[in-house]
């Protein structure tokens, strides 16, 4: 996949990408190290609305190759989204916790719901908040992650240990796209960071806050 070679601090979309993870000798491999690139990576999340049943998402690289897909029914009692590889193999399943006051989600490996396959949970920092903020909770050694989004410009940042920006997303405006039920979002991910993990967080942010 092609990566960006421009300055890490400023992009053509006008937001900082932060310090590359590689320079800090940090590796963030949650789903698999297969999804970690040795260089900064730019992906585009393409969202197409499907009537009242929700949206279909696909993630493409700079050469328009599909690298991930997101699917799942929205017309069921509870929300469920499945992150798949390009061939349709399920990598993660994200489910809303109906009893949570903080819009909690569970994320399991594969397509099941076996508690032994639980990878992490995600919830709002506060039940009422003026901006979108999600806390990512692991039962292992991955450390702390959070996702912070802003409603006024449809953007978000993913933080590691509450300080280091490891990924950013911002809407890529295309004329007429909104009226056709289509939206594109540019995601820039630092070197060494699992892009499947990042996409799963953005999917939950989308479902929790309808920020995108």
PDB file of C-alpha atoms in Angstrom:
ATOM      1  CA  UNK A   1       0.000   0.000   0.000  1.00  0.00           C
ATOM      2  CA  UNK A   2       1.135   3.468  -0.695  1.00  0.00           C
ATOM      3  CA  UNK A   3       1.944   5.744   2.229  1.00  0.00           C
ATOM      4  CA  UNK A   4       2.307   9.450   2.717  1.00  0.00           C
ATOM      5  CA  UNK A   5       5.731  11.006   2.569  1.00  0.00           C
ATOM      6  CA  UNK A   6       4.769  14.588   3.437  1.00  0.00           C
ATOM      7  CA  UNK A   7       5.287  16.322   6.743  1.00  0.00           C
ATOM      8  CA  UNK A   8       3.676  14.524   9.635  1.00  0.00           C
ATOM      9  CA  UNK A   9       2.658  17.764  11.290  1.00  0.00           C
ATOM     10  CA  UNK A  10       0.557  19.320   8.535  1.00  0.00           C
ATOM     11  CA  UNK A  11      -1.554  17.775   5.812  1.00  0.00           C
ATOM     12  CA  UNK A  12      -3.425  19.116   2.818  1.00  0.00           C
ATOM     13  CA  UNK A  13      -6.637  18.874   4.861  1.00  0.00           C
ATOM     14  CA  UNK A  14      -5.286  21.257   7.468  1.00  0.00           C
ATOM     15  CA  UNK A  15      -4.957  19.055  10.549  1.00  0.00           C
ATOM     16  CA  UNK A  16      -1.909  17.694  12.314  1.00  0.00           C
ATOM     17  CA  UNK A  17      -1.078  14.026  12.103  1.00  0.00           C
ATOM     18  CA  UNK A  18       1.032  13.947  15.229  1.00  0.00           C
ATOM     19  CA  UNK A  19       4.385  12.345  15.920  1.00  0.00           C
ATOM     20  CA  UNK A  20       4.936   9.085  14.011  1.00  0.00           C
ATOM     21  CA  UNK A  21       4.685   6.036  16.253  1.00  0.00           C
ATOM     22  CA  UNK A  22       7.777   4.558  14.634  1.00  0.00           C
ATOM     23  CA  UNK A  23       9.991   7.327  16.028  1.00  0.00           C
ATOM     24  CA  UNK A  24       8.819   6.387  19.536  1.00  0.00           C
ATOM     25  CA  UNK A  25       9.636   2.685  19.131  1.00  0.00           C
ATOM     26  CA  UNK A  26       5.958   1.819  19.645  1.00  0.00           C
ATOM     27  CA  UNK A  27       3.991  -0.921  17.938  1.00  0.00           C
ATOM     28  CA  UNK A  28       0.207  -1.049  18.174  1.00  0.00           C
ATOM     29  CA  UNK A  29      -0.879  -4.465  16.882  1.00  0.00           C
ATOM     30  CA  UNK A  30      -4.325  -5.329  18.247  1.00  0.00           C
ATOM     31  CA  UNK A  31      -6.092  -7.312  15.516  1.00  0.00           C
ATOM     32  CA  UNK A  32      -2.855  -8.534  13.909  1.00  0.00           C
ATOM     33  CA  UNK A  33       0.558  -7.211  12.947  1.00  0.00           C
ATOM     34  CA  UNK A  34      -0.488  -7.997   9.359  1.00  0.00           C
ATOM     35  CA  UNK A  35      -2.405  -4.708   9.519  1.00  0.00           C
ATOM     36  CA  UNK A  36       0.602  -2.684  10.735  1.00  0.00           C
ATOM     37  CA  UNK A  37       2.534  -0.789   8.069  1.00  0.00           C
ATOM     38  CA  UNK A  38       6.140   0.347   8.572  1.00  0.00           C
ATOM     39  CA  UNK A  39       5.271   3.776   7.162  1.00  0.00           C
ATOM     40  CA  UNK A  40       2.474   6.324   7.716  1.00  0.00           C
ATOM     41  CA  UNK A  41      -0.643   5.229   5.877  1.00  0.00           C
ATOM     42  CA  UNK A  42      -3.556   7.046   4.285  1.00  0.00           C
ATOM     43  CA  UNK A  43      -6.866   5.248   3.771  1.00  0.00           C
ATOM     44  CA  UNK A  44     -10.302   6.400   2.665  1.00  0.00           C
ATOM     45  CA  UNK A  45     -13.477   5.180   4.330  1.00  0.00           C
ATOM     46  CA  UNK A  46     -16.331   5.214   1.836  1.00  0.00           C
ATOM     47  CA  UNK A  47     -19.773   5.344   3.404  1.00  0.00           C
ATOM     48  CA  UNK A  48     -22.894   4.639   1.375  1.00  0.00           C
ATOM     49  CA  UNK A  49     -26.285   4.915   3.038  1.00  0.00           C
ATOM     50  CA  UNK A  50     -28.713   2.070   2.422  1.00  0.00           C
ATOM     51  CA  UNK A  51     -32.113   3.563   3.151  1.00  0.00           C
ATOM     52  CA  UNK A  52     -33.300   3.216   6.732  1.00  0.00           C
ATOM     53  CA  UNK A  53     -31.221   0.090   7.369  1.00  0.00           C
ATOM     54  CA  UNK A  54     -27.943   1.916   7.874  1.00  0.00           C
ATOM     55  CA  UNK A  55     -24.798   2.239   5.803  1.00  0.00           C
ATOM     56  CA  UNK A  56     -22.274   0.067   4.045  1.00  0.00           C
ATOM     57  CA  UNK A  57     -18.621   0.930   4.565  1.00  0.00           C
ATOM     58  CA  UNK A  58     -15.547  -0.012   2.619  1.00  0.00           C
ATOM     59  CA  UNK A  59     -11.968   1.090   3.198  1.00  0.00           C
ATOM     60  CA  UNK A  60      -9.627   1.666   0.275  1.00  0.00           C
ATOM     61  CA  UNK A  61      -5.969   2.605  -0.098  1.00  0.00           C
ATOM     62  CA  UNK A  62      -4.487   5.304  -2.327  1.00  0.00           C
ATOM     63  CA  UNK A  63      -4.732   2.963  -5.327  1.00  0.00           C
ATOM     64  CA  UNK A  64      -8.458   2.354  -4.667  1.00  0.00           C
ATOM     65  CA  UNK A  65      -7.796  -1.222  -3.556  1.00  0.00           C
ATOM     66  CA  UNK A  66     -10.315  -2.421  -0.970  1.00  0.00           C
ATOM     67  CA  UNK A  67      -8.442  -3.325   2.234  1.00  0.00           C
ATOM     68  CA  UNK A  68     -11.396  -3.687   4.659  1.00  0.00           C
ATOM     69  CA  UNK A  69     -15.182  -3.927   4.592  1.00  0.00           C
ATOM     70  CA  UNK A  70     -17.745  -3.235   7.297  1.00  0.00           C
ATOM     71  CA  UNK A  71     -21.189  -4.775   7.240  1.00  0.00           C
ATOM     72  CA  UNK A  72     -23.989  -5.674   9.602  1.00  0.00           C
ATOM     73  CA  UNK A  73     -27.731  -5.328  10.062  1.00  0.00           C
ATOM     74  CA  UNK A  74     -29.134  -2.103  11.478  1.00  0.00           C
ATOM     75  CA  UNK A  75     -32.766  -3.175  11.529  1.00  0.00           C
ATOM     76  CA  UNK A  76     -32.321  -5.639  14.386  1.00  0.00           C
ATOM     77  CA  UNK A  77     -33.053  -4.803  18.035  1.00  0.00           C
ATOM     78  CA  UNK A  78     -29.356  -4.328  18.782  1.00  0.00           C
ATOM     79  CA  UNK A  79     -26.637  -2.901  16.603  1.00  0.00           C
ATOM     80  CA  UNK A  80     -24.032  -5.275  15.224  1.00  0.00           C
ATOM     81  CA  UNK A  81     -21.207  -4.467  12.819  1.00  0.00           C
ATOM     82  CA  UNK A  82     -18.680  -6.904  11.369  1.00  0.00           C
ATOM     83  CA  UNK A  83     -15.241  -5.824  10.164  1.00  0.00           C
ATOM     84  CA  UNK A  84     -14.035  -8.076   7.330  1.00  0.00           C
ATOM     85  CA  UNK A  85     -10.950  -8.409   5.169  1.00  0.00           C
ATOM     86  CA  UNK A  86     -11.285  -7.836   1.390  1.00  0.00           C
ATOM     87  CA  UNK A  87     -12.306 -11.474   0.854  1.00  0.00           C
ATOM     88  CA  UNK A  88     -15.129 -11.187   3.393  1.00  0.00           C
ATOM     89  CA  UNK A  89     -13.432 -13.070   6.237  1.00  0.00           C
ATOM     90  CA  UNK A  90     -14.688 -11.661   9.586  1.00  0.00           C
ATOM     91  CA  UNK A  91     -11.956 -10.074  11.674  1.00  0.00           C
ATOM     92  CA  UNK A  92     -13.966  -8.378  14.441  1.00  0.00           C
ATOM     93  CA  UNK A  93     -17.586  -8.206  15.520  1.00  0.00           C
ATOM     94  CA  UNK A  94     -18.802  -5.069  17.269  1.00  0.00           C
ATOM     95  CA  UNK A  95     -22.001  -5.207  19.330  1.00  0.00           C
ATOM     96  CA  UNK A  96     -23.857  -2.532  21.252  1.00  0.00           C
ATOM     97  CA  UNK A  97     -24.484  -3.232  24.941  1.00  0.00           C
ATOM     98  CA  UNK A  98     -28.165  -2.450  25.385  1.00  0.00           C
ATOM     99  CA  UNK A  99     -27.924  -2.054  29.168  1.00  0.00           C
ATOM    100  CA  UNK A 100     -25.118   0.507  29.074  1.00  0.00           C
ATOM    101  CA  UNK A 101     -25.785   4.141  30.041  1.00  0.00           C
ATOM    102  CA  UNK A 102     -22.578   5.151  28.270  1.00  0.00           C
ATOM    103  CA  UNK A 103     -23.356   3.628  24.848  1.00  0.00           C
ATOM    104  CA  UNK A 104     -21.032   0.706  25.482  1.00  0.00           C
ATOM    105  CA  UNK A 105     -19.824  -1.707  22.793  1.00  0.00           C
ATOM    106  CA  UNK A 106     -18.085  -5.071  22.965  1.00  0.00           C
ATOM    107  CA  UNK A 107     -15.591  -6.163  20.320  1.00  0.00           C
ATOM    108  CA  UNK A 108     -14.914  -9.872  19.789  1.00  0.00           C
ATOM    109  CA  UNK A 109     -12.435 -11.579  17.522  1.00  0.00           C
ATOM    110  CA  UNK A 110     -14.047 -13.188  14.492  1.00  0.00           C
ATOM    111  CA  UNK A 111     -17.817 -13.391  14.199  1.00  0.00           C
ATOM    112  CA  UNK A 112     -18.810 -14.990  17.491  1.00  0.00           C
ATOM    113  CA  UNK A 113     -19.601 -13.718  20.968  1.00  0.00           C
ATOM    114  CA  UNK A 114     -17.563 -16.141  23.080  1.00  0.00           C
ATOM    115  CA  UNK A 115     -16.370 -14.261  26.207  1.00  0.00           C
ATOM    116  CA  UNK A 116     -12.955 -15.848  25.682  1.00  0.00           C
ATOM    117  CA  UNK A 117     -12.733 -14.020  22.350  1.00  0.00           C
ATOM    118  CA  UNK A 118     -13.545 -10.609  23.823  1.00  0.00           C
ATOM    119  CA  UNK A 119     -10.784  -8.234  22.739  1.00  0.00           C
ATOM    120  CA  UNK A 120     -11.861  -4.895  24.164  1.00  0.00           C
ATOM    121  CA  UNK A 121     -14.841  -2.743  25.106  1.00  0.00           C
ATOM    122  CA  UNK A 122     -15.623   0.825  24.121  1.00  0.00           C
ATOM    123  CA  UNK A 123     -17.811   3.342  25.914  1.00  0.00           C
ATOM    124  CA  UNK A 124     -18.498   7.054  26.137  1.00  0.00           C
ATOM    125  CA  UNK A 125     -16.386   8.848  28.703  1.00  0.00           C
ATOM    126  CA  UNK A 126     -19.559  10.455  30.066  1.00  0.00           C
ATOM    127  CA  UNK A 127     -23.242   9.815  29.436  1.00  0.00           C
ATOM    128  CA  UNK A 128     -23.686  13.513  28.560  1.00  0.00           C
ATOM    129  CA  UNK A 129     -20.819  15.229  26.760  1.00  0.00           C
ATOM    130  CA  UNK A 130     -20.413  18.242  24.519  1.00  0.00           C
ATOM    131  CA  UNK A 131     -18.065  16.435  22.174  1.00  0.00           C
ATOM    132  CA  UNK A 132     -17.674  12.828  21.177  1.00  0.00           C
ATOM    133  CA  UNK A 133     -15.182  10.973  23.361  1.00  0.00           C
ATOM    134  CA  UNK A 134     -14.813   7.221  23.644  1.00  0.00           C
ATOM    135  CA  UNK A 135     -12.624   5.244  26.027  1.00  0.00           C
ATOM    136  CA  UNK A 136     -11.179   1.920  24.879  1.00  0.00           C
ATOM    137  CA  UNK A 137     -10.764  -0.668  27.626  1.00  0.00           C
ATOM    138  CA  UNK A 138      -8.558  -3.735  27.303  1.00  0.00           C
ATOM    139  CA  UNK A 139      -8.208  -6.641  29.653  1.00  0.00           C
ATOM    140  CA  UNK A 140      -4.588  -7.063  28.621  1.00  0.00           C
ATOM    141  CA  UNK A 141      -1.413  -5.043  28.148  1.00  0.00           C
ATOM    142  CA  UNK A 142      -2.240  -2.787  25.213  1.00  0.00           C
ATOM    143  CA  UNK A 143      -2.500   0.377  27.306  1.00  0.00           C
ATOM    144  CA  UNK A 144      -5.045   3.182  27.175  1.00  0.00           C
ATOM    145  CA  UNK A 145      -6.689   4.444  24.009  1.00  0.00           C
ATOM    146  CA  UNK A 146      -9.300   7.115  23.434  1.00  0.00           C
ATOM    147  CA  UNK A 147     -11.149   8.578  20.475  1.00  0.00           C
ATOM    148  CA  UNK A 148     -12.084  12.257  20.470  1.00  0.00           C
ATOM    149  CA  UNK A 149     -14.314  13.727  17.779  1.00  0.00           C
ATOM    150  CA  UNK A 150     -15.726  17.154  17.051  1.00  0.00           C
ATOM    151  CA  UNK A 151     -19.210  17.685  15.618  1.00  0.00           C
ATOM    152  CA  UNK A 152     -18.619  21.014  13.897  1.00  0.00           C
ATOM    153  CA  UNK A 153     -16.125  19.743  11.310  1.00  0.00           C
ATOM    154  CA  UNK A 154     -16.689  15.963  11.295  1.00  0.00           C
ATOM    155  CA  UNK A 155     -13.188  15.068  12.453  1.00  0.00           C
ATOM    156  CA  UNK A 156     -11.702  12.760  15.062  1.00  0.00           C
ATOM    157  CA  UNK A 157      -8.370  11.773  16.593  1.00  0.00           C
ATOM    158  CA  UNK A 158      -7.274   8.499  18.156  1.00  0.00           C
ATOM    159  CA  UNK A 159      -4.930   8.802  21.118  1.00  0.00           C
ATOM    160  CA  UNK A 160      -2.627   6.271  22.753  1.00  0.00           C
ATOM    161  CA  UNK A 161      -1.975   6.768  26.461  1.00  0.00           C
ATOM    162  CA  UNK A 162      -4.018  10.023  26.313  1.00  0.00           C
ATOM    163  CA  UNK A 163      -1.156  11.948  24.737  1.00  0.00           C
ATOM    164  CA  UNK A 164       0.113  10.507  21.457  1.00  0.00           C
ATOM    165  CA  UNK A 165      -2.032  10.954  18.346  1.00  0.00           C
ATOM    166  CA  UNK A 166      -1.826   7.715  16.377  1.00  0.00           C
ATOM    167  CA  UNK A 167      -4.542   8.370  13.782  1.00  0.00           C
ATOM    168  CA  UNK A 168      -6.836  11.088  12.479  1.00  0.00           C
ATOM    169  CA  UNK A 169      -9.911  11.183  10.307  1.00  0.00           C
ATOM    170  CA  UNK A 170     -11.616  14.041   8.508  1.00  0.00           C
ATOM    171  CA  UNK A 171     -14.461  14.232   6.046  1.00  0.00           C
ATOM    172  CA  UNK A 172     -13.464  14.534   2.404  1.00  0.00           C
ATOM    173  CA  UNK A 173     -16.136  16.728   0.886  1.00  0.00           C
ATOM    174  CA  UNK A 174     -17.331  15.771  -2.580  1.00  0.00           C
ATOM    175  CA  UNK A 175     -19.905  17.838  -4.447  1.00  0.00           C
ATOM    176  CA  UNK A 176     -23.271  16.114  -4.529  1.00  0.00           C
ATOM    177  CA  UNK A 177     -22.108  13.173  -2.447  1.00  0.00           C
ATOM    178  CA  UNK A 178     -24.325  13.993   0.507  1.00  0.00           C
ATOM    179  CA  UNK A 179     -27.450  14.043  -1.649  1.00  0.00           C
ATOM    180  CA  UNK A 180     -26.521  10.658  -3.138  1.00  0.00           C
ATOM    181  CA  UNK A 181     -26.152   9.133   0.328  1.00  0.00           C
ATOM    182  CA  UNK A 182     -22.376   8.912  -0.003  1.00  0.00           C
ATOM    183  CA  UNK A 183     -19.591  10.293   2.181  1.00  0.00           C
ATOM    184  CA  UNK A 184     -15.834   9.799   2.108  1.00  0.00           C
ATOM    185  CA  UNK A 185     -13.492  10.184   5.074  1.00  0.00           C
ATOM    186  CA  UNK A 186      -9.725  10.362   4.891  1.00  0.00           C
ATOM    187  CA  UNK A 187      -7.913   8.441   7.637  1.00  0.00           C
ATOM    188  CA  UNK A 188      -4.218   8.998   8.297  1.00  0.00           C
ATOM    189  CA  UNK A 189      -2.556   6.404  10.477  1.00  0.00           C
ATOM    190  CA  UNK A 190       0.915   6.527  11.973  1.00  0.00           C
ATOM    191  CA  UNK A 191       3.588   3.963  11.212  1.00  0.00           C
ATOM    192  CA  UNK A 192       3.315   0.738  13.186  1.00  0.00           C
ATOM    193  CA  UNK A 193      -0.353   1.205  14.065  1.00  0.00           C
ATOM    194  CA  UNK A 194      -2.917  -1.517  13.338  1.00  0.00           C
ATOM    195  CA  UNK A 195      -5.254   0.055  10.788  1.00  0.00           C
ATOM    196  CA  UNK A 196      -7.955  -2.611  11.291  1.00  0.00           C
ATOM    197  CA  UNK A 197      -8.096  -1.607  14.966  1.00  0.00           C
ATOM    198  CA  UNK A 198      -8.338   2.079  14.044  1.00  0.00           C
ATOM    199  CA  UNK A 199     -11.178   1.452  11.591  1.00  0.00           C
ATOM    200  CA  UNK A 200     -13.104  -0.531  14.224  1.00  0.00           C
ATOM    201  CA  UNK A 201     -12.930   2.451  16.597  1.00  0.00           C
ATOM    202  CA  UNK A 202     -14.154   4.819  13.908  1.00  0.00           C
ATOM    203  CA  UNK A 203     -17.069   2.501  13.125  1.00  0.00           C
ATOM    204  CA  UNK A 204     -18.128   2.552  16.782  1.00  0.00           C
ATOM    205  CA  UNK A 205     -17.708   6.335  16.915  1.00  0.00           C
ATOM    206  CA  UNK A 206     -19.968   6.575  13.888  1.00  0.00           C
ATOM    207  CA  UNK A 207     -22.608   4.344  15.465  1.00  0.00           C
ATOM    208  CA  UNK A 208     -22.435   5.977  18.882  1.00  0.00           C
ATOM    209  CA  UNK A 209     -22.403   9.637  17.928  1.00  0.00           C
ATOM    210  CA  UNK A 210     -23.505   9.714  14.286  1.00  0.00           C
ATOM    211  CA  UNK A 211     -20.649  12.180  13.923  1.00  0.00           C
ATOM    212  CA  UNK A 212     -19.857  10.923  10.429  1.00  0.00           C
TER     213      UNK A 212
END
